[in-house]
Amino acid sequence: MRWFSTLRARAGLVVDDALIYVTGGIAAAKIESTYTNREPGFVDEQHNLDGTRWGLAGGVGAEFALHNNWSLNTELLYLQFRKNT
């Protein structure tokens, strides 16, 4: 994966100075794959596949308000993309 980008929404619960949330949306990534076809007695064939793939993104996270408009954020993000066949 060379790069990825997401477009997500998040919703959660505010507890004191913390926001605990779930997030979900769409994702795009530049994924490069190389496949080698090996058969005894034949020359190896190599196939390169690359391009932008679209998929889904989902996760959970927490954001903590510190002071003077500063915050600290942590997030667990899962990305799933369609397989190239």
Short mmCIF file of N, CA, C and O in Angstrom, two decimals:
data_model
loop_
_atom_site.label_atom_id
_atom_site.label_comp_id
_atom_site.label_asym_id
_atom_site.label_seq_id
_atom_site.Cartn_x
_atom_site.Cartn_y
_atom_site.Cartn_z
N MET A 1 0.85 -1.16 0.00
CA MET A 1 0.00 0.00 0.00
C MET A 1 0.91 1.23 0.00
O MET A 1 1.70 1.43 0.91
N ARG A 2 0.79 2.03 -1.04
CA ARG A 2 1.61 3.24 -1.14
C ARG A 2 1.00 4.39 -0.33
O ARG A 2 1.71 5.18 0.27
N TRP A 3 -0.32 4.54 -0.36
CA TRP A 3 -1.00 5.58 0.40
C TRP A 3 -2.44 5.16 0.59
O TRP A 3 -2.94 4.25 -0.08
N PHE A 4 -3.13 5.77 1.55
CA PHE A 4 -4.57 5.58 1.70
C PHE A 4 -5.19 6.88 2.18
O PHE A 4 -4.54 7.74 2.76
N SER A 5 -6.49 7.00 1.92
CA SER A 5 -7.26 8.17 2.33
C SER A 5 -8.66 7.71 2.72
O SER A 5 -9.16 6.73 2.16
N THR A 6 -9.26 8.39 3.67
CA THR A 6 -10.62 8.03 4.10
C THR A 6 -11.52 9.26 4.15
O THR A 6 -11.04 10.38 4.32
N LEU A 7 -12.79 9.02 4.00
CA LEU A 7 -13.83 10.02 4.21
C LEU A 7 -14.81 9.38 5.17
O LEU A 7 -15.51 8.43 4.82
N ARG A 8 -14.83 9.88 6.43
CA ARG A 8 -15.59 9.22 7.49
C ARG A 8 -16.40 10.20 8.31
O ARG A 8 -16.08 11.38 8.38
N ALA A 9 -17.41 9.66 8.95
CA ALA A 9 -18.18 10.39 9.96
C ALA A 9 -17.88 9.73 11.31
O ALA A 9 -17.44 8.58 11.36
N ARG A 10 -18.09 10.48 12.39
CA ARG A 10 -17.93 9.87 13.70
C ARG A 10 -19.03 10.35 14.62
O ARG A 10 -19.52 11.47 14.52
N ALA A 11 -19.40 9.47 15.53
CA ALA A 11 -20.44 9.77 16.52
C ALA A 11 -20.01 9.14 17.83
O ALA A 11 -19.43 8.06 17.84
N GLY A 12 -20.30 9.84 18.93
CA GLY A 12 -19.85 9.30 20.19
C GLY A 12 -20.50 9.92 21.40
O GLY A 12 -21.50 10.62 21.31
N LEU A 13 -19.88 9.68 22.52
CA LEU A 13 -20.37 10.10 23.82
C LEU A 13 -19.30 10.96 24.49
O LEU A 13 -18.13 10.59 24.55
N VAL A 14 -19.72 12.12 25.01
CA VAL A 14 -18.81 13.02 25.71
C VAL A 14 -18.87 12.70 27.21
O VAL A 14 -19.95 12.67 27.80
N VAL A 15 -17.71 12.45 27.79
CA VAL A 15 -17.59 12.19 29.23
C VAL A 15 -16.51 13.13 29.76
O VAL A 15 -15.34 12.98 29.42
N ASP A 16 -16.90 14.12 30.56
CA ASP A 16 -15.99 15.15 31.07
C ASP A 16 -15.27 15.82 29.89
O ASP A 16 -15.90 16.42 29.06
N ASP A 17 -13.95 15.68 29.81
CA ASP A 17 -13.18 16.30 28.73
C ASP A 17 -12.81 15.31 27.63
O ASP A 17 -11.87 15.53 26.88
N ALA A 18 -13.54 14.19 27.53
CA ALA A 18 -13.20 13.14 26.57
C ALA A 18 -14.38 12.84 25.65
O ALA A 18 -15.54 12.91 26.06
N LEU A 19 -14.08 12.52 24.41
CA LEU A 19 -15.06 12.04 23.44
C LEU A 19 -14.69 10.62 23.07
O LEU A 19 -13.60 10.38 22.54
N ILE A 20 -15.56 9.67 23.35
CA ILE A 20 -15.38 8.27 22.96
C ILE A 20 -16.30 8.05 21.77
O ILE A 20 -17.50 8.34 21.85
N TYR A 21 -15.75 7.57 20.65
CA TYR A 21 -16.55 7.54 19.42
C TYR A 21 -16.32 6.30 18.57
O TYR A 21 -15.34 5.57 18.75
N VAL A 22 -17.25 6.10 17.64
CA VAL A 22 -17.11 5.12 16.56
C VAL A 22 -17.06 5.93 15.27
O VAL A 22 -17.61 7.03 15.19
N THR A 23 -16.38 5.39 14.27
CA THR A 23 -16.24 6.08 13.00
C THR A 23 -16.42 5.10 11.85
O THR A 23 -16.15 3.91 12.00
N GLY A 24 -16.91 5.59 10.73
CA GLY A 24 -17.09 4.74 9.56
C GLY A 24 -17.25 5.56 8.30
O GLY A 24 -17.66 6.72 8.35
N GLY A 25 -16.89 4.95 7.16
CA GLY A 25 -17.02 5.64 5.88
C GLY A 25 -16.36 4.87 4.76
O GLY A 25 -16.23 3.65 4.81
N ILE A 26 -15.90 5.60 3.75
CA ILE A 26 -15.27 4.99 2.59
C ILE A 26 -13.76 5.23 2.62
O ILE A 26 -13.29 6.14 3.29
N ALA A 27 -13.04 4.39 1.88
CA ALA A 27 -11.58 4.51 1.83
C ALA A 27 -11.11 4.29 0.40
O ALA A 27 -11.76 3.61 -0.39
N ALA A 28 -9.96 4.88 0.08
CA ALA A 28 -9.30 4.67 -1.21
C ALA A 28 -7.82 4.44 -0.91
O ALA A 28 -7.28 5.02 0.03
N ALA A 29 -7.18 3.57 -1.70
CA ALA A 29 -5.76 3.28 -1.49
C ALA A 29 -5.10 2.91 -2.80
O ALA A 29 -5.72 2.33 -3.68
N LYS A 30 -3.83 3.25 -2.92
CA LYS A 30 -2.99 2.82 -4.04
C LYS A 30 -2.30 1.55 -3.58
O LYS A 30 -1.45 1.58 -2.68
N ILE A 31 -2.69 0.41 -4.17
CA ILE A 31 -2.16 -0.89 -3.77
C ILE A 31 -1.43 -1.50 -4.96
O ILE A 31 -1.98 -1.58 -6.05
N GLU A 32 -0.18 -1.92 -4.72
CA GLU A 32 0.62 -2.56 -5.76
C GLU A 32 0.84 -4.03 -5.37
O GLU A 32 1.21 -4.32 -4.24
N SER A 33 0.60 -4.94 -6.32
CA SER A 33 0.76 -6.37 -6.07
C SER A 33 1.55 -7.00 -7.21
O SER A 33 1.41 -6.61 -8.36
N THR A 34 2.37 -7.98 -6.87
CA THR A 34 3.12 -8.75 -7.86
C THR A 34 2.84 -10.23 -7.64
O THR A 34 2.97 -10.72 -6.51
N TYR A 35 2.42 -10.91 -8.70
CA TYR A 35 2.14 -12.34 -8.64
C TYR A 35 3.09 -13.06 -9.59
O TYR A 35 3.33 -12.61 -10.71
N THR A 36 3.64 -14.19 -9.14
CA THR A 36 4.52 -15.00 -9.98
C THR A 36 3.87 -16.35 -10.20
O THR A 36 3.49 -17.03 -9.25
N ASN A 37 3.75 -16.73 -11.48
CA ASN A 37 3.17 -18.02 -11.86
C ASN A 37 4.32 -18.95 -12.20
O ASN A 37 5.02 -18.73 -13.19
N ARG A 38 4.53 -19.99 -11.39
CA ARG A 38 5.63 -20.92 -11.61
C ARG A 38 5.07 -22.30 -11.91
O ARG A 38 4.32 -22.86 -11.11
N GLU A 39 5.48 -22.85 -13.05
CA GLU A 39 5.11 -24.21 -13.41
C GLU A 39 6.38 -24.94 -13.82
O GLU A 39 7.21 -24.38 -14.54
N PRO A 40 6.56 -26.16 -13.35
CA PRO A 40 7.77 -26.91 -13.69
C PRO A 40 7.93 -27.05 -15.22
O PRO A 40 6.97 -27.36 -15.93
N GLY A 41 9.13 -26.78 -15.71
CA GLY A 41 9.42 -26.92 -17.13
C GLY A 41 9.05 -25.71 -17.97
O GLY A 41 9.24 -25.73 -19.19
N PHE A 42 8.50 -24.68 -17.38
CA PHE A 42 8.11 -23.47 -18.12
C PHE A 42 8.82 -22.25 -17.54
O PHE A 42 9.30 -22.27 -16.41
N VAL A 43 8.86 -21.19 -18.30
CA VAL A 43 9.43 -19.93 -17.84
C VAL A 43 8.46 -19.27 -16.86
O VAL A 43 7.25 -19.28 -17.07
N ASP A 44 9.01 -18.72 -15.76
CA ASP A 44 8.14 -18.05 -14.77
C ASP A 44 7.48 -16.84 -15.40
O ASP A 44 8.10 -16.09 -16.16
N GLU A 45 6.21 -16.65 -15.09
CA GLU A 45 5.46 -15.47 -15.54
C GLU A 45 5.22 -14.57 -14.35
O GLU A 45 4.80 -15.04 -13.29
N GLN A 46 5.47 -13.29 -14.52
CA GLN A 46 5.26 -12.35 -13.44
C GLN A 46 4.21 -11.33 -13.87
O GLN A 46 4.26 -10.80 -14.97
N HIS A 47 3.24 -11.10 -12.99
CA HIS A 47 2.14 -10.16 -13.26
C HIS A 47 2.17 -9.06 -12.21
O HIS A 47 2.19 -9.34 -11.01
N ASN A 48 2.15 -7.82 -12.66
CA ASN A 48 2.11 -6.67 -11.76
C ASN A 48 0.74 -6.02 -11.86
O ASN A 48 0.27 -5.71 -12.96
N LEU A 49 0.11 -5.83 -10.72
CA LEU A 49 -1.18 -5.16 -10.65
C LEU A 49 -1.04 -3.97 -9.73
O LEU A 49 -0.57 -4.10 -8.60
N ASP A 50 -1.41 -2.80 -10.18
CA ASP A 50 -1.43 -1.65 -9.30
C ASP A 50 -2.54 -0.72 -9.74
O ASP A 50 -2.98 -0.74 -10.88
N GLY A 51 -3.00 0.05 -8.80
CA GLY A 51 -4.07 0.99 -9.07
C GLY A 51 -4.75 1.40 -7.79
O GLY A 51 -4.42 0.93 -6.70
N THR A 52 -5.71 2.28 -7.94
CA THR A 52 -6.46 2.74 -6.78
C THR A 52 -7.64 1.81 -6.54
O THR A 52 -8.40 1.51 -7.45
N ARG A 53 -7.75 1.34 -5.33
CA ARG A 53 -8.88 0.48 -4.95
C ARG A 53 -9.74 1.21 -3.93
O ARG A 53 -9.24 1.93 -3.08
N TRP A 54 -11.04 1.00 -4.02
CA TRP A 54 -12.00 1.59 -3.10
C TRP A 54 -12.44 0.55 -2.09
O TRP A 54 -12.48 -0.64 -2.39
N GLY A 55 -12.77 0.99 -0.90
CA GLY A 55 -13.20 0.07 0.14
C GLY A 55 -13.92 0.78 1.27
O GLY A 55 -14.42 1.89 1.10
N LEU A 56 -13.95 0.11 2.41
CA LEU A 56 -14.66 0.60 3.59
C LEU A 56 -13.66 0.85 4.73
O LEU A 56 -12.63 0.19 4.81
N ALA A 57 -14.01 1.79 5.58
CA ALA A 57 -13.20 2.10 6.76
C ALA A 57 -14.12 2.14 7.98
O ALA A 57 -15.24 2.63 7.91
N GLY A 58 -13.62 1.60 9.08
CA GLY A 58 -14.38 1.64 10.32
C GLY A 58 -13.44 1.60 11.50
O GLY A 58 -12.31 1.11 11.39
N GLY A 59 -13.88 2.13 12.64
CA GLY A 59 -13.00 2.10 13.80
C GLY A 59 -13.63 2.70 15.03
O GLY A 59 -14.81 3.09 15.04
N VAL A 60 -12.81 2.77 16.07
CA VAL A 60 -13.20 3.38 17.35
C VAL A 60 -12.06 4.29 17.79
O VAL A 60 -10.92 4.11 17.38
N GLY A 61 -12.39 5.26 18.64
CA GLY A 61 -11.35 6.16 19.10
C GLY A 61 -11.77 6.97 20.30
O GLY A 61 -12.91 6.88 20.77
N ALA A 62 -10.83 7.77 20.77
CA ALA A 62 -11.08 8.67 21.89
C ALA A 62 -10.28 9.94 21.67
O ALA A 62 -9.17 9.91 21.16
N GLU A 63 -10.90 11.06 22.01
CA GLU A 63 -10.23 12.36 21.91
C GLU A 63 -10.37 13.07 23.25
O GLU A 63 -11.46 13.13 23.82
N PHE A 64 -9.25 13.57 23.75
CA PHE A 64 -9.21 14.19 25.07
C PHE A 64 -8.86 15.67 24.93
O PHE A 64 -7.85 16.02 24.32
N ALA A 65 -9.69 16.54 25.50
CA ALA A 65 -9.41 17.98 25.50
C ALA A 65 -8.35 18.28 26.54
O ALA A 65 -8.46 17.87 27.69
N LEU A 66 -7.29 18.99 26.12
CA LEU A 66 -6.23 19.36 27.05
C LEU A 66 -6.47 20.78 27.55
O LEU A 66 -7.23 20.97 28.48
N HIS A 67 -5.88 21.77 26.92
CA HIS A 67 -6.13 23.16 27.29
C HIS A 67 -5.79 24.05 26.10
O HIS A 67 -5.06 23.66 25.19
N ASN A 68 -6.35 25.26 26.10
CA ASN A 68 -6.10 26.24 25.04
C ASN A 68 -6.29 25.67 23.63
O ASN A 68 -5.43 25.78 22.76
N ASN A 69 -7.41 25.02 23.39
CA ASN A 69 -7.78 24.47 22.07
C ASN A 69 -6.87 23.34 21.60
O ASN A 69 -6.79 23.06 20.41
N TRP A 70 -6.19 22.65 22.50
CA TRP A 70 -5.36 21.50 22.16
C TRP A 70 -6.10 20.23 22.57
O TRP A 70 -6.79 20.21 23.60
N SER A 71 -5.94 19.18 21.78
CA SER A 71 -6.54 17.90 22.13
C SER A 71 -5.58 16.77 21.77
O SER A 71 -4.67 16.93 20.96
N LEU A 72 -5.80 15.61 22.37
CA LEU A 72 -5.01 14.41 22.13
C LEU A 72 -5.97 13.35 21.64
O LEU A 72 -7.01 13.11 22.25
N ASN A 73 -5.62 12.68 20.53
CA ASN A 73 -6.53 11.73 19.89
C ASN A 73 -5.82 10.40 19.70
O ASN A 73 -4.65 10.35 19.34
N THR A 74 -6.55 9.31 19.92
CA THR A 74 -6.08 7.97 19.60
C THR A 74 -7.20 7.24 18.89
O THR A 74 -8.39 7.47 19.18
N GLU A 75 -6.83 6.39 17.92
CA GLU A 75 -7.86 5.75 17.10
C GLU A 75 -7.37 4.40 16.60
O GLU A 75 -6.20 4.24 16.26
N LEU A 76 -8.28 3.44 16.54
CA LEU A 76 -8.03 2.14 15.93
C LEU A 76 -8.87 2.09 14.67
O LEU A 76 -10.10 2.23 14.73
N LEU A 77 -8.22 1.93 13.51
CA LEU A 77 -8.90 2.02 12.22
C LEU A 77 -8.73 0.72 11.46
O LEU A 77 -7.61 0.19 11.37
N TYR A 78 -9.82 0.21 10.89
CA TYR A 78 -9.80 -1.00 10.07
C TYR A 78 -10.17 -0.62 8.65
O TYR A 78 -11.18 0.07 8.43
N LEU A 79 -9.36 -1.05 7.68
CA LEU A 79 -9.62 -0.79 6.26
C LEU A 79 -9.82 -2.12 5.55
O LEU A 79 -9.07 -3.06 5.76
N GLN A 80 -10.84 -2.17 4.68
CA GLN A 80 -11.10 -3.38 3.88
C GLN A 80 -11.27 -2.98 2.44
O GLN A 80 -12.08 -2.11 2.12
N PHE A 81 -10.48 -3.61 1.55
CA PHE A 81 -10.53 -3.31 0.13
C PHE A 81 -10.89 -4.55 -0.66
O PHE A 81 -10.60 -5.67 -0.24
N ARG A 82 -11.48 -4.33 -1.83
CA ARG A 82 -11.84 -5.43 -2.72
C ARG A 82 -10.56 -6.10 -3.19
O ARG A 82 -9.58 -5.44 -3.53
N LYS A 83 -10.58 -7.43 -3.25
CA LYS A 83 -9.40 -8.16 -3.71
C LYS A 83 -9.31 -8.12 -5.23
O LYS A 83 -10.33 -8.15 -5.92
N ASN A 84 -8.09 -8.04 -5.74
CA ASN A 84 -7.85 -8.12 -7.18
C ASN A 84 -7.71 -9.58 -7.56
O ASN A 84 -6.93 -10.29 -6.96
N THR A 85 -8.45 -10.03 -8.55
CA THR A 85 -8.34 -11.42 -8.97
C THR A 85 -7.99 -11.50 -10.42
O THR A 85 -8.11 -10.60 -11.18
#
